[in-house]
Amino acid sequence: MKKEYDILVIGSGLGGLVSALILAKEGLKVCVLEKNNQYGGNLQTFSRDKLIFDTGVHYLGGLSKGQNLNRFFSYLEIMDELELQQMDEDGYDRISFGEDHVEYPHAQGYQNFVEQLSAYFPEERENLENYCEEIQYVCSHFPRYNVVGKEEYNEEILHLNTRRFIESVTPNKKLQSILLGSNFLYAGDSENIPFYVHALTVNSYIQSAYKCVKGGSQISKLLIRKLRRYGAEVHKHSEVSEFIFNENNILSSVKTVSGKEYAAKQFISNIEIRSIIRLIGEERLKKSFLNRVLSWKPVSSCFSIYVVLKPQSLPNFNYNIYHYSSEELVWNAFRYRKEAWPETYMLSSSPSKHHPEFAESLTAISYMDFDEVREWEATFNTIADEHERGLQYESFKLEKTEKMLTALEKKIPNLRHAVKKIYASSPLSYRDYIGSIDGNMYGYMKSSENPLKTMVSPRTKIENLFLTGQSVNMHGILGVTIGAFNTCAEILGKEIIDLRLRQMT
């Protein structure tokens, strides 16, 4: 006999779990279905050699008291239980170029941000202050970015272009590249991307920057624990394979691959938007909507190496390094030359439990086009089987790992002597574990020329089906969390959501 719920959430990424918890806290009967063995989407971690590695969440912003993500997480009742480590306040991100040994800091706190960079560019202090003011101004005009307030997008701000804005702030080419140095966080196209994407991303970290001790999966584990406390059900190995509609074109239930049926009054999709289109059936949707979504281009994917280090062999660093082979590359680093790969990378370390002054592991990530692994696209693997895709694929990964190590050794001489073991993941890994098109990191490319093209309402043409997650509007922990609150505002009413959040202050 099929069970009936008030709300059925498809997919257990952050957007799905946050939406589910908001609604469960309101007393609704909620169920979450996840197709994989692990919950959490981009929050997933994996363990190798008794160490935990993150797949997607390497650091979080806006988590200090009174800041936006702190307030959202406090409402969700997970803030006090998160194990966090604040990153270096004078440079949570360090940007470097080519053979230049200077690592230029992005500091926490706007005044500190200006102070730290002014040390390298004293004549640019006023320009840096203007940059910081504009970042905060843009963020203040986004719905729910400041938790409660602003209901509509400011169209003028949506059309601001990152390249034109940065060039208007300062004529100094090096400083332009430094300000854009963490654009890996939105996949690197600083020439065409709307400035609001840059602003919303960096503002969060300038406010405050933290690492999740024991990995980002603690967020999904805490959310699931709270969900169960509020009476919600959460099921893994439950891939939705079919939507069942009644005669009024209302979604009445879903079927999973195993044949189970789940009925609900309302449904929230937290899966890739193209996957949900297939489940709905193209004939039920407007041609204009279909054409718009299918014309979106996924952002780049990446190749990552996870390095297990020998004990006490390498000093720990409490910041991320973004390195580029040249300053010009920053504008569109994802367009790399295969023969010169990796032309850019993000590098982070994790401290040893017993000797925190030393690193126990490193993670290095660089862009990679899905075309580089296209010949293996028919394979699918979410099990740690090193030979699942064949020896040719293993050889490909080894070759790329070698190139990455060679690049990293320019930054950390004798790194190879500190290496105990190395693991690698390709765009195929991201596709299989996260469910994103071509293994993309953050959904779809946005353009300042047509910013509304990739913005989608949480409401769909199916009256009782809603959308959430990174392929709808903003990506990242904060962006997806805000999106989940907006989705729930469509279901519960904006007044209810605002009231609940105001009660938190």
XYZ file of C-alpha atoms in Angstrom:
505
model
C 0.000 0.000 0.000
C 1.410 3.408 -0.941
C 1.966 5.970 1.800
C 0.727 9.541 1.365
C 2.649 12.613 2.488
C 2.050 16.353 2.529
C 5.426 16.957 0.852
C 7.664 14.615 -1.130
C 11.200 15.878 -1.821
C 13.130 14.258 -4.678
C 16.883 14.429 -4.049
C 18.780 14.976 -0.805
C 21.170 17.736 -1.849
C 21.334 20.753 0.441
C 18.328 22.437 -1.234
C 16.146 19.368 -0.747
C 17.148 18.798 2.881
C 16.711 22.470 3.856
C 13.308 22.647 2.133
C 12.237 19.424 3.832
C 13.279 20.651 7.279
C 11.589 24.065 6.923
C 8.315 22.297 6.039
C 8.681 19.558 8.671
C 9.151 22.277 11.314
C 5.723 23.587 10.247
C 4.167 20.218 11.105
C 3.858 18.858 7.565
C 4.347 15.167 6.857
C 7.542 15.085 4.777
C 9.479 12.379 2.924
C 12.847 12.709 1.115
C 13.951 10.226 -1.568
C 17.625 9.913 -2.560
C 18.885 7.634 -5.352
C 22.463 7.194 -4.091
C 23.988 5.468 -1.081
C 25.061 8.779 0.471
C 22.875 11.787 1.235
C 23.850 15.388 0.619
C 24.714 15.964 -3.072
C 27.697 18.347 -3.091
C 27.977 17.932 0.689
C 29.187 14.359 0.246
C 32.533 13.309 1.664
C 34.542 10.135 1.238
C 37.098 8.397 3.412
C 40.517 7.145 2.300
C 43.301 5.925 4.617
C 41.089 6.876 7.599
C 41.012 10.521 6.419
C 37.930 12.441 5.289
C 37.922 14.338 1.988
C 35.260 16.746 0.721
C 33.872 16.415 -2.790
C 32.307 19.871 -3.025
C 32.259 21.995 0.126
C 35.764 23.164 0.977
C 34.854 26.231 3.021
C 31.833 28.274 4.096
C 31.163 31.995 4.500
C 28.740 34.134 6.497
C 28.766 31.874 9.559
C 29.802 34.319 12.294
C 27.124 35.466 14.734
C 24.476 37.673 13.141
C 25.594 36.904 9.561
C 23.180 35.476 7.001
C 24.163 31.796 6.802
C 24.512 31.694 10.596
C 20.927 32.947 10.902
C 19.583 30.447 8.361
C 21.434 27.556 10.016
C 20.280 28.737 13.455
C 16.668 28.587 12.263
C 17.360 25.059 10.988
C 18.759 24.216 14.453
C 22.123 22.972 13.200
C 24.373 25.994 13.837
C 25.388 25.153 17.406
C 26.325 21.581 16.495
C 28.554 22.375 13.520
C 32.252 21.749 14.121
C 33.988 24.693 12.476
C 37.461 26.116 12.217
C 37.854 29.772 11.254
C 40.342 30.308 8.462
C 43.241 32.787 8.496
C 41.634 36.183 9.088
C 44.425 38.015 7.246
C 44.118 35.833 4.155
C 41.582 33.000 3.940
C 42.321 32.914 0.194
C 45.748 33.646 -1.309
C 46.120 34.420 -5.018
C 49.362 33.778 -6.905
C 50.576 33.970 -10.502
C 53.250 32.191 -12.509
C 56.724 32.459 -11.028
C 55.759 35.332 -8.698
C 56.246 33.962 -5.176
C 53.961 36.551 -3.565
C 50.579 35.188 -2.446
C 48.122 38.110 -2.408
C 45.577 37.826 0.423
C 41.798 38.069 0.541
C 41.186 38.909 4.210
C 38.119 38.545 6.440
C 36.316 41.754 7.370
C 36.000 44.562 4.832
C 38.370 46.932 6.621
C 40.937 44.156 6.948
C 40.404 43.193 3.293
C 41.381 46.735 2.276
C 44.309 46.888 4.757
C 45.898 43.629 3.625
C 45.792 44.442 -0.092
C 46.755 48.081 0.439
C 50.072 46.831 1.812
C 50.863 45.661 -1.749
C 48.981 48.455 -3.559
C 49.105 51.567 -1.322
C 47.973 53.853 -4.160
C 44.861 51.687 -4.648
C 43.368 52.061 -1.152
C 40.467 54.266 -2.266
C 39.696 51.969 -5.205
C 39.678 48.968 -2.857
C 37.292 50.778 -0.522
C 34.988 51.535 -3.470
C 35.107 47.873 -4.553
C 34.075 46.765 -1.055
C 31.232 49.300 -0.906
C 29.881 48.180 -4.276
C 30.017 44.496 -3.304
C 27.914 45.207 -0.214
C 25.508 47.447 -2.149
C 24.828 44.757 -4.758
C 24.294 42.100 -2.082
C 21.828 44.312 -0.205
C 19.586 44.338 -3.308
C 19.052 40.579 -3.435
C 15.917 38.920 -2.081
C 16.584 37.138 1.212
C 20.363 37.646 1.016
C 19.972 39.661 4.207
C 17.529 36.998 5.490
C 14.404 39.194 5.480
C 13.652 42.100 3.123
C 13.855 42.864 -0.621
C 11.209 40.954 -2.532
C 12.178 41.689 -6.127
C 15.416 41.531 -8.104
C 16.873 44.871 -9.183
C 17.089 44.427 -12.960
C 19.802 47.072 -13.377
C 22.062 45.200 -10.951
C 21.392 41.875 -12.695
C 22.872 43.307 -15.916
C 26.141 44.530 -14.369
C 29.043 42.743 -16.052
C 31.949 41.493 -13.921
C 34.699 42.438 -16.365
C 33.366 45.947 -16.997
C 32.832 46.500 -13.280
C 36.288 45.327 -12.183
C 37.946 47.401 -14.906
C 35.969 50.445 -13.726
C 37.168 49.937 -10.131
C 40.888 49.955 -10.878
C 43.128 50.336 -13.954
C 45.779 48.161 -12.249
C 45.813 44.878 -14.215
C 47.426 42.870 -11.431
C 44.930 44.072 -8.836
C 42.052 43.273 -11.210
C 43.342 39.687 -11.413
C 43.764 39.470 -7.628
C 40.198 40.661 -6.987
C 38.976 37.987 -9.417
C 41.367 35.371 -8.068
C 38.772 33.156 -6.349
C 36.502 32.978 -9.393
C 36.902 29.197 -9.288
C 33.984 29.506 -6.813
C 31.651 30.300 -9.708
C 33.579 28.546 -12.484
C 35.769 31.214 -13.840
C 34.068 33.138 -16.639
C 34.710 36.650 -15.363
C 34.308 38.223 -18.803
C 30.624 37.434 -19.266
C 29.245 36.519 -15.860
C 26.951 38.990 -14.076
C 28.731 40.947 -11.362
C 26.103 39.897 -8.794
C 27.430 36.302 -8.956
C 30.919 37.555 -8.058
C 29.547 39.894 -5.372
C 27.268 37.362 -3.653
C 30.073 34.804 -3.609
C 32.967 36.878 -2.289
C 30.888 38.940 0.158
C 30.012 35.805 2.068
C 33.662 34.861 2.626
C 34.854 38.406 3.337
C 32.252 38.476 6.126
C 33.785 35.305 7.597
C 35.379 32.117 6.294
C 35.276 28.705 7.951
C 36.203 25.117 7.239
C 34.001 22.243 8.318
C 36.006 20.044 10.659
C 35.400 16.427 9.536
C 34.000 17.617 6.204
C 30.860 19.178 4.763
C 28.817 15.996 5.176
C 28.258 16.969 8.813
C 25.759 19.551 7.468
C 23.650 16.891 5.736
C 23.946 14.528 8.726
C 22.711 17.227 11.112
C 19.844 18.180 8.771
C 18.740 14.545 8.493
C 18.917 14.080 12.257
C 16.670 17.154 12.706
C 14.327 15.953 9.959
C 13.813 12.637 11.716
C 13.269 14.448 14.996
C 10.415 16.331 13.329
C 8.915 13.060 12.087
C 10.114 13.198 8.470
C 11.204 10.102 6.540
C 14.455 9.993 4.565
C 15.189 7.069 2.222
C 18.304 6.327 0.167
C 18.579 3.862 -2.764
C 15.230 5.326 -3.880
C 15.658 6.683 -7.400
C 12.474 8.198 -8.795
C 11.855 6.761 -12.265
C 8.267 7.805 -13.035
C 5.777 10.589 -12.317
C 2.099 9.675 -12.102
C -0.435 12.397 -12.949
C -4.190 12.468 -12.385
C -6.743 13.568 -15.008
C -6.323 17.238 -13.965
C -2.585 17.227 -14.776
C -1.801 17.244 -11.051
C 1.150 15.145 -9.918
C -0.314 12.521 -7.593
C 2.562 10.125 -6.913
C 5.995 8.927 -7.994
C 7.416 5.477 -8.576
C 10.974 4.447 -7.792
C 13.227 2.073 -9.736
C 12.455 -0.628 -7.153
C 8.708 -0.284 -7.886
C 7.647 1.516 -4.702
C 5.030 4.253 -5.038
C 4.930 7.419 -2.943
C 1.910 9.741 -3.018
C 1.906 13.362 -1.829
C -0.074 16.570 -2.010
C 2.956 18.596 -3.095
C 6.379 17.745 -4.525
C 9.776 19.483 -4.498
C 12.473 18.525 -7.004
C 16.072 18.921 -5.883
C 17.505 17.036 -8.851
C 19.096 18.326 -12.047
C 16.503 20.387 -13.956
C 16.922 18.393 -17.192
C 16.291 15.181 -15.288
C 13.058 16.580 -13.865
C 11.963 17.618 -17.381
C 12.339 13.989 -18.511
C 10.217 12.798 -15.567
C 7.504 15.407 -16.188
C 7.398 14.683 -19.924
C 8.160 17.391 -22.477
C 4.550 17.389 -23.721
C 3.374 18.810 -20.375
C 5.674 21.841 -20.554
C 5.702 24.981 -22.676
C 7.967 24.789 -25.715
C 9.496 28.173 -24.852
C 10.487 26.946 -21.354
C 11.943 23.724 -22.747
C 13.981 25.523 -25.382
C 15.286 27.984 -22.799
C 16.429 25.300 -20.353
C 17.887 23.044 -23.036
C 19.898 25.974 -24.428
C 21.723 26.487 -21.124
C 25.398 25.547 -21.147
C 26.735 23.688 -18.093
C 29.648 25.337 -16.294
C 32.972 23.519 -16.389
C 33.757 20.362 -14.493
C 37.022 19.571 -12.749
C 39.734 17.059 -11.997
C 40.800 16.694 -8.361
C 43.609 14.958 -6.547
C 43.418 14.015 -2.875
C 46.864 13.613 -1.318
C 47.426 11.615 1.876
C 50.652 12.937 3.440
C 53.301 11.241 5.513
C 53.068 12.267 9.198
C 54.644 15.626 10.046
C 56.079 16.044 6.555
C 54.447 19.311 5.462
C 53.399 22.441 7.420
C 49.648 23.051 7.459
C 48.249 26.272 5.949
C 44.883 27.601 7.100
C 43.871 29.165 3.781
C 43.189 28.254 0.158
C 45.671 28.934 -2.616
C 44.388 29.933 -6.063
C 47.253 29.770 -8.519
C 47.277 30.878 -12.177
C 50.053 30.423 -14.702
C 49.456 34.062 -15.772
C 47.466 37.098 -14.633
C 45.447 37.251 -17.877
C 44.218 33.686 -17.381
C 41.982 34.776 -14.486
C 39.326 36.205 -16.807
C 38.336 32.822 -18.228
C 40.519 30.161 -16.639
C 38.169 27.337 -17.596
C 39.242 27.782 -21.238
C 42.565 26.013 -20.764
C 45.024 24.604 -23.274
C 45.176 20.812 -22.953
C 48.918 20.736 -23.544
C 49.503 23.256 -20.717
C 47.063 21.729 -18.176
C 46.782 22.531 -15.285
C 47.063 26.256 -15.946
C 45.234 27.011 -12.720
C 44.375 25.182 -9.511
C 42.842 25.594 -6.084
C 44.853 24.022 -3.254
C 43.794 23.455 0.355
C 45.129 21.465 3.301
C 43.699 19.740 6.369
C 45.536 19.786 9.703
C 46.712 16.652 11.478
C 44.596 15.752 14.524
C 47.573 15.228 16.825
C 49.997 17.734 15.293
C 47.816 20.551 13.889
C 50.833 22.577 12.809
C 51.319 19.885 10.121
C 48.984 18.955 7.269
C 47.628 15.409 7.031
C 46.166 15.838 3.534
C 45.941 18.162 0.536
C 43.210 18.644 -2.059
C 44.012 20.207 -5.428
C 41.376 20.968 -8.069
C 41.670 22.200 -11.637
C 39.202 22.723 -14.473
C 38.542 19.867 -16.855
C 36.185 19.674 -19.836
C 33.871 16.677 -19.945
C 35.135 16.074 -23.496
C 38.402 14.792 -21.993
C 36.523 11.818 -20.485
C 33.835 11.515 -23.172
C 35.077 8.109 -24.353
C 34.087 6.617 -20.973
C 30.728 8.401 -20.636
C 28.761 5.138 -21.022
C 30.300 3.855 -17.765
C 28.742 4.584 -14.382
C 30.418 4.084 -11.028
C 29.571 5.096 -7.464
C 31.638 2.342 -5.854
C 35.286 2.705 -4.929
C 36.385 0.218 -7.601
C 39.572 1.500 -9.145
C 39.258 -0.574 -12.306
C 35.558 -0.141 -13.031
C 36.171 2.011 -16.120
C 39.134 0.034 -17.435
C 42.923 0.353 -17.551
C 42.896 3.115 -20.173
C 40.890 5.346 -17.837
C 43.235 4.562 -14.944
C 46.159 5.479 -17.181
C 44.430 8.779 -18.059
C 43.976 9.590 -14.350
C 47.586 8.720 -13.562
C 48.862 10.980 -16.337
C 46.727 13.906 -15.090
C 47.762 13.257 -11.468
C 51.421 13.428 -12.509
C 50.856 16.754 -14.275
C 49.058 18.153 -11.235
C 51.888 17.072 -8.919
C 54.460 18.663 -11.221
C 52.530 21.950 -11.104
C 52.148 21.788 -7.313
C 55.859 21.137 -6.796
C 56.593 24.604 -8.176
C 54.624 25.908 -5.196
C 55.706 23.241 -2.680
C 59.209 21.945 -3.536
C 59.829 18.280 -2.656
C 56.077 17.657 -2.300
C 56.483 14.157 -3.757
C 58.682 13.147 -0.812
C 55.807 13.968 1.552
C 53.215 11.946 -0.379
C 51.990 8.700 1.159
C 49.126 8.012 -1.257
C 47.111 9.843 -3.932
C 43.527 9.440 -5.129
C 41.912 11.244 -8.068
C 38.464 12.070 -9.403
C 37.405 13.232 -12.858
C 34.271 14.867 -14.340
C 32.787 11.341 -14.487
C 33.000 11.076 -10.696
C 31.122 14.369 -10.260
C 28.493 13.312 -12.779
C 27.899 9.940 -11.107
C 27.949 11.026 -7.471
C 26.282 14.438 -7.764
C 24.018 13.820 -10.768
C 25.038 17.000 -12.622
C 25.073 17.302 -16.416
C 28.600 16.541 -17.691
C 29.840 16.658 -14.091
C 29.447 20.447 -13.935
C 30.378 22.066 -10.632
C 27.730 24.777 -10.280
C 24.821 24.271 -12.631
C 24.687 26.498 -15.703
C 26.588 29.469 -17.097
C 25.051 32.864 -16.424
C 25.454 35.894 -18.651
C 25.133 39.600 -17.871
C 23.714 40.067 -21.391
C 20.652 37.996 -20.510
C 20.646 37.302 -16.749
C 16.992 36.239 -16.623
C 17.583 33.442 -19.135
C 19.001 31.127 -16.454
C 16.714 32.245 -13.628
C 13.824 29.903 -12.931
C 10.878 30.361 -10.603
C 10.511 27.722 -7.866
C 6.989 27.253 -9.269
C 6.433 25.037 -12.315
C 3.556 24.657 -14.769
C 2.609 21.586 -12.729
C 0.562 23.217 -9.990
C 1.909 21.119 -7.094
C 5.533 20.675 -8.249
C 8.253 23.073 -7.056
C 11.991 23.372 -7.784
C 15.008 23.979 -5.602
C 18.794 23.432 -5.784
C 21.805 24.842 -7.630
C 20.513 24.337 -11.175
C 17.794 26.876 -10.274
C 19.275 30.371 -9.770
C 22.225 30.698 -7.313
C 24.728 27.956 -6.442
C 26.881 27.465 -3.328
C 25.912 26.699 0.270
C 24.424 30.140 0.880
C 22.808 30.449 -2.557
C 21.141 27.037 -2.343
C 19.990 27.668 1.244
C 18.395 30.980 0.217
C 16.793 29.190 -2.749
C 15.275 26.573 -0.419
C 13.720 29.267 1.782
C 12.324 30.932 -1.367
C 10.864 27.610 -2.537
C 9.186 27.088 0.835
C 7.861 30.659 0.739
C 5.943 29.641 -2.407
C 4.374 26.743 -0.494
C 3.798 28.279 2.942
C 3.539 31.964 1.989
C 6.285 34.584 2.235
C 4.727 36.052 5.385
C 5.141 32.776 7.300
C 8.813 32.401 6.286
C 9.581 36.039 7.111
C 7.836 35.721 10.465
C 9.834 32.613 11.399
C 13.129 34.221 10.403
C 12.344 37.467 12.228
C 11.697 35.434 15.367
C 15.342 34.344 15.159
C 16.709 37.879 15.665
